Short mmCIF file of C-alpha atoms in Angstrom, two decimals:
data_model
loop_
_atom_site.label_atom_id
_atom_site.label_comp_id
_atom_site.label_asym_id
_atom_site.label_seq_id
_atom_site.Cartn_x
_atom_site.Cartn_y
_atom_site.Cartn_z
CA MET A 1 -56.76 -220.52 -190.52
CA GLN A 2 -59.98 -222.24 -189.50
CA LYS A 3 -61.22 -221.39 -186.07
CA ILE A 4 -61.33 -223.96 -183.28
CA LYS A 5 -64.88 -224.99 -182.52
CA LEU A 6 -65.63 -224.49 -178.82
CA VAL A 7 -68.45 -225.84 -176.68
CA TYR A 8 -69.12 -224.75 -173.10
CA LEU A 9 -70.44 -227.32 -170.62
CA TRP A 10 -71.68 -226.33 -167.17
CA SER A 11 -74.14 -226.96 -164.32
CA LEU A 12 -76.61 -224.13 -163.75
CA ARG A 13 -76.94 -225.20 -160.08
CA ASN A 14 -73.27 -224.52 -159.53
CA ALA A 15 -73.58 -221.00 -161.10
CA ALA A 16 -76.72 -220.40 -158.94
CA ALA A 17 -74.71 -221.11 -155.82
CA ASP A 18 -72.25 -218.33 -156.96
CA LYS A 19 -75.21 -215.99 -157.53
CA ALA A 20 -73.85 -215.46 -161.03
CA GLY A 21 -75.33 -212.47 -162.82
CA GLN A 22 -76.33 -210.81 -159.50
CA GLN A 23 -75.04 -208.07 -157.30
CA VAL A 24 -73.57 -209.63 -154.10
CA ALA A 25 -72.51 -208.26 -150.80
CA TYR A 26 -68.80 -207.46 -150.80
CA LYS A 27 -67.19 -205.76 -147.77
CA GLY A 28 -70.14 -203.51 -147.13
CA GLU A 29 -70.61 -202.75 -150.82
CA GLN A 30 -72.30 -204.51 -153.75
CA ARG A 31 -70.32 -206.04 -156.59
CA TYR A 32 -71.47 -207.80 -159.72
CA MET A 33 -70.74 -211.55 -159.83
CA LYS A 34 -69.56 -212.21 -163.33
CA SER A 35 -69.60 -215.93 -164.29
CA PRO A 36 -66.75 -217.59 -166.13
CA LEU A 37 -69.10 -217.97 -169.08
CA GLU A 38 -69.73 -214.20 -169.24
CA PHE A 39 -66.06 -213.55 -169.00
CA LEU A 40 -65.30 -216.03 -171.79
CA VAL A 41 -67.90 -214.36 -173.99
CA GLN A 42 -66.32 -210.99 -173.40
CA ALA A 43 -62.87 -212.43 -174.14
CA LEU A 44 -64.11 -213.89 -177.40
CA ASN A 45 -65.59 -210.51 -178.32
CA ASP A 46 -62.72 -208.32 -177.27
CA THR A 47 -59.41 -210.21 -177.37
CA ALA A 48 -57.36 -212.34 -179.73
CA LEU A 49 -59.17 -215.42 -178.47
CA GLY A 50 -62.06 -214.43 -180.77
CA GLU A 51 -59.77 -214.83 -183.76
CA THR A 52 -58.93 -218.39 -182.67
CA TYR A 53 -62.14 -219.82 -181.25
CA ASP A 54 -65.75 -220.03 -182.45
CA LEU A 55 -68.24 -220.67 -179.62
CA ARG A 56 -70.67 -223.22 -181.12
CA GLY A 57 -72.83 -224.15 -178.18
CA ILE A 58 -73.50 -223.89 -174.43
CA ILE A 59 -74.77 -227.08 -172.80
CA TYR A 60 -76.06 -227.40 -169.27
CA ASP A 61 -76.81 -230.77 -167.53
CA ASP A 62 -79.47 -229.70 -165.07
CA ASP A 63 -82.64 -231.81 -165.13
CA PRO A 64 -85.95 -229.97 -165.58
CA GLU A 65 -87.82 -233.06 -164.24
CA SER A 66 -85.78 -233.05 -160.99
CA PRO A 67 -87.44 -231.32 -158.02
CA ARG A 68 -84.02 -230.98 -156.40
CA ASP A 69 -82.51 -229.21 -159.42
CA ARG A 70 -85.57 -226.93 -159.76
CA LYS A 71 -85.21 -225.95 -156.12
CA VAL A 72 -81.56 -225.04 -156.44
CA ILE A 73 -82.09 -222.84 -159.49
CA GLU A 74 -85.59 -221.55 -158.66
CA ASP A 75 -84.32 -217.90 -158.67
CA TYR A 76 -83.12 -218.41 -162.28
CA GLY A 77 -85.14 -221.06 -164.05
CA TYR A 78 -83.80 -223.02 -167.01
CA GLN A 79 -84.10 -220.23 -169.57
CA PRO A 80 -83.83 -216.44 -169.44
CA GLY A 81 -87.07 -214.97 -168.11
CA GLN A 82 -88.21 -217.98 -166.14
CA GLY A 83 -86.91 -216.65 -162.82
CA CYS A 84 -86.15 -213.31 -161.24
CA HIS A 85 -82.45 -213.48 -162.23
CA TRP A 86 -80.32 -214.87 -165.06
CA PHE A 87 -76.67 -215.89 -165.14
CA TYR A 88 -75.60 -213.19 -167.56
CA PRO A 89 -77.19 -210.09 -169.20
CA ALA A 90 -80.15 -211.23 -171.22
CA ASP A 91 -78.97 -209.31 -174.33
CA LEU A 92 -75.39 -210.68 -174.17
CA LYS A 93 -73.96 -211.52 -177.55
CA VAL A 94 -70.87 -213.54 -178.50
CA GLN A 95 -69.19 -212.91 -181.85
CA GLY A 96 -72.37 -211.25 -183.06
CA ARG A 97 -74.77 -214.00 -182.00
CA SER A 98 -77.12 -214.05 -179.04
CA VAL A 99 -75.78 -216.21 -176.26
CA ASN A 100 -79.31 -217.33 -175.49
CA GLU A 101 -79.47 -218.95 -178.92
CA LEU A 102 -76.56 -221.21 -178.05
CA LEU A 103 -78.16 -222.66 -174.90
CA GLU A 104 -79.29 -226.23 -174.87
CA ASN A 105 -80.00 -228.95 -172.21
CA VAL A 106 -78.53 -232.45 -171.97
CA PRO A 107 -79.91 -233.51 -168.56
CA SER A 108 -77.92 -235.84 -166.35
CA SER A 109 -81.20 -237.44 -165.26
CA TYR A 110 -79.57 -240.49 -163.61
CA ARG A 111 -78.63 -238.24 -160.63
CA SER A 112 -82.20 -238.40 -159.46
CA LEU A 113 -81.86 -242.12 -158.77
CA PRO A 114 -80.86 -243.23 -155.24
CA LEU A 115 -77.21 -243.97 -154.62
CA GLY A 116 -76.72 -247.68 -155.08
CA ASP A 117 -79.62 -248.01 -157.51
CA PRO A 118 -78.51 -250.43 -160.27
CA ARG A 119 -80.00 -248.07 -162.86
CA ARG A 120 -77.48 -245.33 -162.10
CA VAL A 121 -74.53 -246.94 -163.98
CA PRO A 122 -76.48 -247.46 -167.27
CA GLY A 123 -78.11 -244.02 -166.69
CA LYS A 124 -74.75 -242.30 -166.44
CA SER A 125 -73.61 -244.14 -169.56
CA ASP A 126 -76.75 -242.92 -171.40
CA PHE A 127 -76.02 -239.32 -170.30
CA GLU A 128 -72.51 -239.52 -171.70
CA ARG A 129 -73.85 -241.04 -174.91
CA ARG A 130 -76.38 -238.21 -175.40
CA LEU A 131 -73.77 -235.60 -174.48
CA GLY A 132 -71.34 -237.10 -177.01
CA GLU A 133 -74.03 -236.98 -179.70
CA ARG A 134 -74.58 -233.26 -179.14
CA LEU A 135 -70.86 -232.51 -179.07
CA ARG A 136 -70.39 -234.32 -182.39
CA ALA A 137 -73.44 -232.52 -183.88
CA LEU A 138 -71.82 -229.23 -182.81
CA GLU A 139 -68.53 -230.36 -184.34
CA ALA A 140 -66.73 -229.56 -181.08
CA ASP A 141 -62.97 -229.50 -181.20
CA VAL A 142 -62.65 -228.39 -177.58
CA VAL A 143 -65.06 -228.58 -174.69
CA VAL A 144 -64.58 -226.13 -171.75
CA ILE A 145 -66.14 -227.47 -168.59
CA ASP A 146 -67.12 -225.03 -165.76
CA GLY A 147 -68.63 -226.30 -162.54
CA LEU A 148 -69.99 -229.50 -163.98
CA LEU A 149 -71.14 -231.54 -160.98
CA VAL A 150 -70.74 -234.86 -162.78
CA ILE A 151 -67.56 -236.92 -163.13
CA LEU A 152 -67.22 -237.94 -166.78
CA ASP A 153 -65.92 -241.37 -167.68
CA GLU A 154 -66.59 -242.84 -171.12
CA LEU A 155 -66.06 -239.57 -173.05
CA VAL A 156 -62.63 -238.84 -171.57
CA ARG A 157 -60.89 -242.07 -170.77
CA GLU A 158 -57.73 -242.71 -172.69
CA GLY A 159 -58.50 -243.63 -176.32
CA ALA A 160 -61.96 -242.14 -176.20
CA GLU A 161 -63.17 -239.60 -178.76
CA PHE A 162 -62.92 -236.59 -176.39
CA HIS A 163 -59.81 -237.65 -174.51
CA ARG A 164 -57.63 -234.47 -174.16
CA ARG A 165 -60.37 -232.49 -175.92
CA MET A 166 -62.26 -231.62 -172.71
CA VAL A 167 -60.70 -229.07 -170.33
CA ASN A 168 -61.85 -227.84 -166.95
CA ILE A 169 -61.50 -224.40 -165.32
CA HIS A 170 -61.24 -225.12 -161.58
CA PRO A 171 -61.27 -222.55 -158.75
CA GLY A 172 -58.17 -224.01 -157.00
CA ILE A 173 -54.69 -225.24 -157.68
CA THR A 174 -54.92 -228.87 -158.68
CA ARG A 175 -51.21 -229.92 -158.65
CA LEU A 176 -50.74 -232.39 -155.84
CA GLU A 177 -47.21 -231.28 -155.19
CA SER A 178 -48.40 -227.69 -154.45
CA PRO A 179 -48.88 -226.57 -150.85
CA TYR A 180 -51.89 -224.65 -152.22
CA GLU A 181 -53.58 -227.70 -153.76
CA ARG A 182 -57.37 -227.61 -153.58
CA ARG A 183 -59.26 -230.19 -155.58
CA GLY A 184 -62.86 -231.19 -155.61
CA ALA A 185 -66.26 -229.57 -155.19
CA TYR A 186 -65.28 -227.88 -151.90
CA ALA A 187 -62.10 -226.26 -153.24
CA THR A 188 -63.15 -222.63 -152.35
CA LEU A 189 -64.47 -223.55 -148.91
CA ASP A 190 -61.41 -225.72 -148.29
CA ALA A 191 -59.17 -222.77 -149.07
CA LEU A 192 -61.20 -220.44 -146.85
CA TYR A 193 -60.89 -222.91 -143.91
CA GLY A 194 -57.16 -223.13 -144.68
CA ALA A 195 -56.77 -219.38 -144.33
CA ARG A 196 -58.23 -219.78 -140.89
CA GLY A 197 -55.78 -222.58 -139.95
CA ARG A 198 -58.44 -225.32 -140.19
CA LYS A 199 -58.96 -228.36 -142.41
CA VAL A 200 -62.26 -230.13 -142.77
CA ILE A 201 -61.85 -233.89 -142.33
CA ASP A 202 -65.58 -234.71 -142.71
CA TRP A 203 -67.69 -232.55 -145.03
CA THR A 204 -70.90 -234.06 -143.70
CA THR A 205 -70.27 -232.98 -140.11
CA ARG A 206 -67.79 -230.16 -140.95
CA GLU A 207 -65.39 -231.66 -138.33
CA THR A 208 -62.10 -229.79 -138.54
CA ILE A 209 -58.57 -230.13 -137.30
CA ASP A 210 -55.81 -227.50 -136.84
CA VAL A 211 -53.38 -227.01 -139.75
CA PRO A 212 -50.78 -224.36 -140.68
CA VAL A 213 -52.43 -221.29 -142.24
CA VAL A 214 -52.41 -221.10 -146.02
CA ALA A 215 -53.78 -217.73 -147.03
CA MET A 216 -53.53 -218.01 -150.86
CA THR A 217 -55.46 -219.79 -153.49
CA GLY A 218 -55.68 -219.82 -157.31
CA ALA A 219 -57.17 -221.54 -160.31
CA SER A 220 -56.21 -224.32 -162.72
CA PHE A 221 -57.05 -224.91 -166.35
CA HIS A 222 -56.51 -228.65 -166.95
CA TYR A 223 -57.44 -231.57 -169.09
CA VAL A 224 -60.36 -233.67 -167.88
CA ASP A 225 -59.71 -237.31 -167.03
CA ASN A 226 -61.68 -239.93 -165.01
CA GLY A 227 -60.60 -238.51 -161.68
CA ILE A 228 -61.60 -235.45 -159.66
CA ASP A 229 -59.59 -232.50 -160.95
CA SER A 230 -56.71 -234.87 -161.58
CA GLY A 231 -55.99 -234.14 -165.27
CA GLU A 232 -52.75 -232.67 -166.60
CA VAL A 233 -52.48 -228.92 -165.88
CA ILE A 234 -52.26 -226.65 -168.96
CA PHE A 235 -51.97 -223.40 -167.07
CA ASP A 236 -52.66 -222.25 -163.49
CA VAL A 237 -52.59 -218.98 -161.64
CA LEU A 238 -51.89 -218.51 -157.92
CA ASP A 239 -52.79 -214.91 -157.27
CA THR A 240 -55.68 -214.76 -154.79
CA PRO A 241 -54.92 -213.69 -151.21
CA ILE A 242 -57.54 -214.84 -148.70
CA ASP A 243 -58.79 -212.70 -145.82
CA PRO A 244 -59.85 -215.12 -143.04
CA GLU A 245 -62.93 -212.90 -142.57
CA ASP A 246 -64.01 -213.35 -146.20
CA THR A 247 -67.44 -214.75 -146.87
CA ILE A 248 -67.55 -217.57 -149.45
CA LEU A 249 -68.94 -215.16 -152.11
CA GLU A 250 -66.33 -212.48 -151.36
CA MET A 251 -63.64 -215.10 -151.82
CA ARG A 252 -65.25 -216.43 -154.96
CA TRP A 253 -65.38 -212.88 -156.43
CA ASN A 254 -61.72 -212.34 -155.62
CA ASN A 255 -60.64 -215.71 -157.00
CA PHE A 256 -62.56 -215.27 -160.20
CA HIS A 257 -61.01 -211.90 -160.98
CA ASN A 258 -57.49 -212.56 -159.65
CA SER A 259 -56.88 -216.16 -160.74
CA LEU A 260 -59.71 -217.96 -162.53
CA PHE A 261 -60.41 -215.55 -165.36
CA PRO A 262 -56.66 -215.17 -166.17
CA ALA A 263 -56.17 -218.93 -166.05
CA LEU A 264 -59.09 -219.48 -168.46
CA GLU A 265 -57.91 -216.88 -170.96
CA GLN A 266 -54.25 -217.83 -170.87
CA GLY A 267 -55.07 -221.57 -170.75
CA LEU A 268 -57.20 -221.35 -173.89
CA ALA A 269 -54.46 -219.39 -175.68
CA ILE A 270 -51.89 -222.06 -174.81
CA LEU A 271 -54.25 -224.81 -175.79
CA ALA A 272 -54.88 -223.16 -179.18
CA ARG A 273 -51.19 -222.88 -179.92
CA GLY A 274 -50.79 -226.59 -179.29
CA LEU A 275 -53.74 -227.53 -181.48
CA GLN A 276 -52.59 -225.28 -184.33
CA ARG A 277 -49.17 -226.96 -184.40
CA LYS A 278 -50.74 -230.35 -185.07
#
């Protein structure tokens, strides 16, 4: 049976915030912060996922012309060797091929424009057009999104070419009916506040209110739609206890290993079974 062609789409600036590929402080020790991409590569090499999927490309949307993006990822750069760190081991291979060879950039340049600038709307449309061209060139059947700090529209709306072909791995439970629901860019921090009995009502000022303690979190593998982590859930895992004294990186490490990595692996397996039945 022909393998499913997989493309990985991410934002380097999000991985840099996690200190992916580095040793991080963890309860008085040092632990390696493995990224979801590195985990996926190892799963494709070592598990049955590699018999089902073929990783065709890795696209990042960070803009080399943006001073803000360069500042965020200055410890890494845009390619291995440009900074003092990289997001995974430089010699990492996937299914016999160097991961570095799969890297390419489709910059979301419109983000540099001021909010309210009339050029942002056509700029975003142009980004999605260029991204769609690369996905078609790579013959992508499925696109896994990890930490992309852009909300997609034209590519994923109902009836579009990549509708229900783009999936997101999110570090939080996205089901609205769940008491553990944590959507959006602040999902991890939101969960950490929740374990302390607080809820942020204004992320600009960090104003909080008292709420009942919720000391668990998880991860969701879901289809991408036009909303914020609002697509149909394919598989989720709720298996990360939160220590109120955790740092954000300690909690990220725990959630990656306890919930997000299992959700990614099992979600891809479930997705493959559905695609193979068609």
